[in-house]
mmCIF file of C-alpha atoms in Angstrom:
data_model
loop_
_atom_site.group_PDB
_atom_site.id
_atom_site.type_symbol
_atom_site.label_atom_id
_atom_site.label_comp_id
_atom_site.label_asym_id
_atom_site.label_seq_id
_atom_site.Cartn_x
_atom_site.Cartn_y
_atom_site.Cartn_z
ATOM 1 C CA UNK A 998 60.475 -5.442 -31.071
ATOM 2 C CA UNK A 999 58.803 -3.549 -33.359
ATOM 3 C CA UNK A 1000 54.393 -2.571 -33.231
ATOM 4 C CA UNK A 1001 52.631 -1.645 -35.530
ATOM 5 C CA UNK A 1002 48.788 -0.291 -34.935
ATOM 6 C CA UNK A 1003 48.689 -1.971 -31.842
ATOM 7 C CA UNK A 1004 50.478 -5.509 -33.249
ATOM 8 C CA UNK A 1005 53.986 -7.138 -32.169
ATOM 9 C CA UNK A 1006 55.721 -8.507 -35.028
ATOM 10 C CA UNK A 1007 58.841 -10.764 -35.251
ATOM 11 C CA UNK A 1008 59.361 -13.260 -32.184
ATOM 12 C CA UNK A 1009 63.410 -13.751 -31.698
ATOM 13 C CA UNK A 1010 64.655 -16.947 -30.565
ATOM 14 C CA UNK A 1011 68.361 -16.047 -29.003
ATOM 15 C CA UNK A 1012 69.549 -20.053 -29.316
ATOM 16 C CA UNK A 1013 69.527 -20.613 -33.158
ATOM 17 C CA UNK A 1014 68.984 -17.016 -34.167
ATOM 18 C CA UNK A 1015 66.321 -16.928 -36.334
ATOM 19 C CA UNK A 1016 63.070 -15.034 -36.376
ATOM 20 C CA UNK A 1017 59.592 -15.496 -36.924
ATOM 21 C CA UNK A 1018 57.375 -12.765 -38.878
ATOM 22 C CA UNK A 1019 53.750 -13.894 -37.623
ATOM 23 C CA UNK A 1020 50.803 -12.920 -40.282
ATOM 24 C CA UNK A 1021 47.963 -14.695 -39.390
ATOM 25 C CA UNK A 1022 46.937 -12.144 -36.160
ATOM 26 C CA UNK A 1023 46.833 -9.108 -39.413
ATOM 27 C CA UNK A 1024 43.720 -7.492 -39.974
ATOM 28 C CA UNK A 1025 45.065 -6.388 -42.959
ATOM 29 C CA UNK A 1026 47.693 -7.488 -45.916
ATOM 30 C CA UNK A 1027 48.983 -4.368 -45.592
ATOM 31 C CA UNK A 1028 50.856 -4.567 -42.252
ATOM 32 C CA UNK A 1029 52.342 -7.904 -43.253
ATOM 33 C CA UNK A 1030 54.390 -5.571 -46.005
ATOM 34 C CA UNK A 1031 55.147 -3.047 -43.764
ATOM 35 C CA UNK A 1032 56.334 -5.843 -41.440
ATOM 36 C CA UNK A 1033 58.278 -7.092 -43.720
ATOM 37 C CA UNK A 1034 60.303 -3.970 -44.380
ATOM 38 C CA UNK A 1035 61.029 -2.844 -40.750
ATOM 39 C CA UNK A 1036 61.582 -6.516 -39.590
ATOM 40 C CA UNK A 1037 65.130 -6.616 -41.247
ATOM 41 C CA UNK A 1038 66.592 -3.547 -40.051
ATOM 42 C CA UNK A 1039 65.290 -3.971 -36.653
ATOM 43 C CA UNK A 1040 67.212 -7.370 -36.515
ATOM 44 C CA UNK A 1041 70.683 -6.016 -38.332
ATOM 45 C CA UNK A 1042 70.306 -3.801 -34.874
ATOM 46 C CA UNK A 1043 70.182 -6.388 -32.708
ATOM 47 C CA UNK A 1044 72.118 -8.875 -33.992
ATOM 48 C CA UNK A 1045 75.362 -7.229 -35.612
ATOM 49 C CA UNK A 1046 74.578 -4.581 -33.006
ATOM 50 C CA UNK A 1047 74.988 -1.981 -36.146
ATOM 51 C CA UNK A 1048 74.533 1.868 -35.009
ATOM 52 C CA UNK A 1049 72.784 3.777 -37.110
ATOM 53 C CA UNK A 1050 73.723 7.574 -38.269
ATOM 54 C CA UNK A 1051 72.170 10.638 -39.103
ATOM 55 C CA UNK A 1052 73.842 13.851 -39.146
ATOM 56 C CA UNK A 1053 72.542 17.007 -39.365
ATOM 57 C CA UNK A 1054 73.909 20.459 -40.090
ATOM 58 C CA UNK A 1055 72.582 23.697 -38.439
ATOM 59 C CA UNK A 1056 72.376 26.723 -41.244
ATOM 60 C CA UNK A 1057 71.926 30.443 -39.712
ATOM 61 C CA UNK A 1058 73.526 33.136 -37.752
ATOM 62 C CA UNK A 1059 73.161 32.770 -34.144
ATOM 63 C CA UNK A 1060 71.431 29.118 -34.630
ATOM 64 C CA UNK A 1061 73.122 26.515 -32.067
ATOM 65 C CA UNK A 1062 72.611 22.840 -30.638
ATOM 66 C CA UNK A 1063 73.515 20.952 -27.420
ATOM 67 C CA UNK A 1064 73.264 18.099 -25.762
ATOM 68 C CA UNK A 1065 72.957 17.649 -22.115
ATOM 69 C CA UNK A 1066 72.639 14.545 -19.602
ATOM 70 C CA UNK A 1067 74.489 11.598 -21.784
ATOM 71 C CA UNK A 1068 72.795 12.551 -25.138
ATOM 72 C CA UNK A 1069 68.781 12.530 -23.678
ATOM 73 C CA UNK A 1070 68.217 16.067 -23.880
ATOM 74 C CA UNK A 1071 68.774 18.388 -26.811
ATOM 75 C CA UNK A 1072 68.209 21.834 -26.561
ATOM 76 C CA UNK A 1073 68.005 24.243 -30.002
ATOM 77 C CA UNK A 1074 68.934 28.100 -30.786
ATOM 78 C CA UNK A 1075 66.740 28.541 -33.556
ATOM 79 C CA UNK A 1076 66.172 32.324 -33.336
ATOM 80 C CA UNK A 1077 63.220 32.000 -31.581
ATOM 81 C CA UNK A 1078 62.163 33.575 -28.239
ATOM 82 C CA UNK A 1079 63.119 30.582 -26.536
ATOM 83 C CA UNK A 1080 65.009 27.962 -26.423
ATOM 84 C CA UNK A 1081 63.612 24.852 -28.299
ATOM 85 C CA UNK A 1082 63.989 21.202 -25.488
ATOM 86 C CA UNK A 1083 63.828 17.955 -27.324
ATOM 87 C CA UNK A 1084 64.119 14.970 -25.172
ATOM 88 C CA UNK A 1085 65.433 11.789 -26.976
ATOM 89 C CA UNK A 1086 63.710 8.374 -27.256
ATOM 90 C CA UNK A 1087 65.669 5.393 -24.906
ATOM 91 C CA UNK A 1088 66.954 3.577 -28.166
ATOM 92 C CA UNK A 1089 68.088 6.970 -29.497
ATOM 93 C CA UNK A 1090 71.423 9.185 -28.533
ATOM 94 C CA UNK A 1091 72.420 12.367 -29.782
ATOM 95 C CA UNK A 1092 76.042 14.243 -29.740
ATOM 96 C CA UNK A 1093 77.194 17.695 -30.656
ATOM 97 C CA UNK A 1094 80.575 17.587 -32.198
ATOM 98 C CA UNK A 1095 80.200 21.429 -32.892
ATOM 99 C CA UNK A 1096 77.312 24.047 -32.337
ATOM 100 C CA UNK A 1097 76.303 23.441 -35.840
ATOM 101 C CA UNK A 1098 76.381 19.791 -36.176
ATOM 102 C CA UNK A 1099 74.235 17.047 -34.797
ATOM 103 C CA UNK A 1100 74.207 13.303 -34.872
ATOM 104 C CA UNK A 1101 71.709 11.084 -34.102
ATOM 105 C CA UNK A 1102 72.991 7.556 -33.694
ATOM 106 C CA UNK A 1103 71.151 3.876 -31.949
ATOM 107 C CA UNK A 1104 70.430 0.149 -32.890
ATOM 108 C CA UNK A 1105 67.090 0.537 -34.450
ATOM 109 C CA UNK A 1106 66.676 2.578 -37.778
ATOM 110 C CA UNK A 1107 63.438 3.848 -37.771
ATOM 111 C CA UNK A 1108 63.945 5.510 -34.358
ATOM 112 C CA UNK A 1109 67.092 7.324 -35.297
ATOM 113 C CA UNK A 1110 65.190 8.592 -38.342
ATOM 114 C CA UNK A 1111 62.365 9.351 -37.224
ATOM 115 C CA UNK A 1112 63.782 11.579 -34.155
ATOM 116 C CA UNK A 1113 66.165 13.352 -36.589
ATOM 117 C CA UNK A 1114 63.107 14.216 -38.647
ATOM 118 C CA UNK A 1115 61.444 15.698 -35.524
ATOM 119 C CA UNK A 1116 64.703 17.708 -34.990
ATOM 120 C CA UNK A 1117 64.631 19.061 -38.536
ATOM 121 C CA UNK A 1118 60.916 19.734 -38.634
ATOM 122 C CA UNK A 1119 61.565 22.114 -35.734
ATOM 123 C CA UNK A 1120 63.166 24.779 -38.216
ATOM 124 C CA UNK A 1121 63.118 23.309 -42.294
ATOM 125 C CA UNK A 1122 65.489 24.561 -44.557
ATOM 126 C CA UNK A 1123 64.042 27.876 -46.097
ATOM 127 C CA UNK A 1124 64.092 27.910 -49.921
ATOM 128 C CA UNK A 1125 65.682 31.515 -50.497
ATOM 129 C CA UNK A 1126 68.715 31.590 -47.982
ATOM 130 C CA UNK A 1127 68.872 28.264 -46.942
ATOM 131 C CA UNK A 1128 69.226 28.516 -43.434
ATOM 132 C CA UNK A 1129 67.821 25.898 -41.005
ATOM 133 C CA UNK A 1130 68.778 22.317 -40.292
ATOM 134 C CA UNK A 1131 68.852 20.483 -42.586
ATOM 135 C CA UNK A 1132 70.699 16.779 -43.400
ATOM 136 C CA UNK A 1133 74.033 16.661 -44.060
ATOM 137 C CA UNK A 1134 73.797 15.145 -47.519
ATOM 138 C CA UNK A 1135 70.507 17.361 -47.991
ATOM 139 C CA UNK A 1136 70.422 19.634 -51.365
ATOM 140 C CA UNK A 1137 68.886 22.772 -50.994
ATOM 141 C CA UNK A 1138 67.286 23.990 -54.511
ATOM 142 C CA UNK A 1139 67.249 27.756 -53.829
ATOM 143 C CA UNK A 1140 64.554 29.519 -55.451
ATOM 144 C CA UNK A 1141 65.436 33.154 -56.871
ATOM 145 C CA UNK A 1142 64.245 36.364 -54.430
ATOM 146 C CA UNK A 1143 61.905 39.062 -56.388
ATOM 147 C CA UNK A 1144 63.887 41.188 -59.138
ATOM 148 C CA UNK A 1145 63.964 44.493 -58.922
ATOM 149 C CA UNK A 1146 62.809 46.816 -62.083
#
């Protein structure tokens, strides 16, 4: 289950499947909403035992990806010094169907999301070339270099 600032939301009852979203231990209205929005997709998880995708796509000469150990380590050639090591969350697993491509796939949504915006915050898509990692359905806007007199 899902917690939020320190508060377990949703109790699952396996017999009858239905849930319970719990409000009245909130300090605030405000993490009722937020319950509310999470609470679904954490269930279509566990119940239809949907996997969730991202995919992300690797822009620049010399840039690489690869996972090691079953999908729980990740390491990145980013064109650094060294070599970048991301491990991956237990509800998360990641595969590299070439150098250049990465997907993130598990049962709960957020996770998967969240760990494949880690991954792309380690080198964003630059504005004038474009290279980086970026999503796969991501649109760069390239801005123009300086013109020359």
């Amino acid at each position: 289950m899902q917690t939020i600032k320190g508060f377990l939301f949703g109790n699952w009852n396996h017999s009858d499947r239905s849930a319970l979203l719990p409000c009245d231990n909130c300090s605030s209205p405000n993490i009722s909403g937020t319950a509310a929005l999470y609470f679904p997709a954490t269930l279509s998880g566990l119940i239809m035992e949907a996997q969730f995708f991202r995919f992300l796509k690797i822009v620049g000469v010399g840039f690489k990806a690869r996972a090691e150990s079953e999908g729980r380590l990740l390491f990145l050639k980013l064109g650094y010094s060294h070599e970048v090591e991301l491990s991956v969350p237990p509800a998360v697993r990641v595969f590299c169907f070439k150098p250049n491509v990465i997907c993130c796939t598990g049962i709960d949504k957020q996770r998967v999301h969240q760990f494949a915006a880690a991954v792309r915050s380690c080198k964003p898509p630059e504005v004038y070339k474009g290279k980086g990692i970026m999503y796969v359905d991501e649109v760069i806007k390239k801005k123009q270099g300086k013109k020359s007199k």
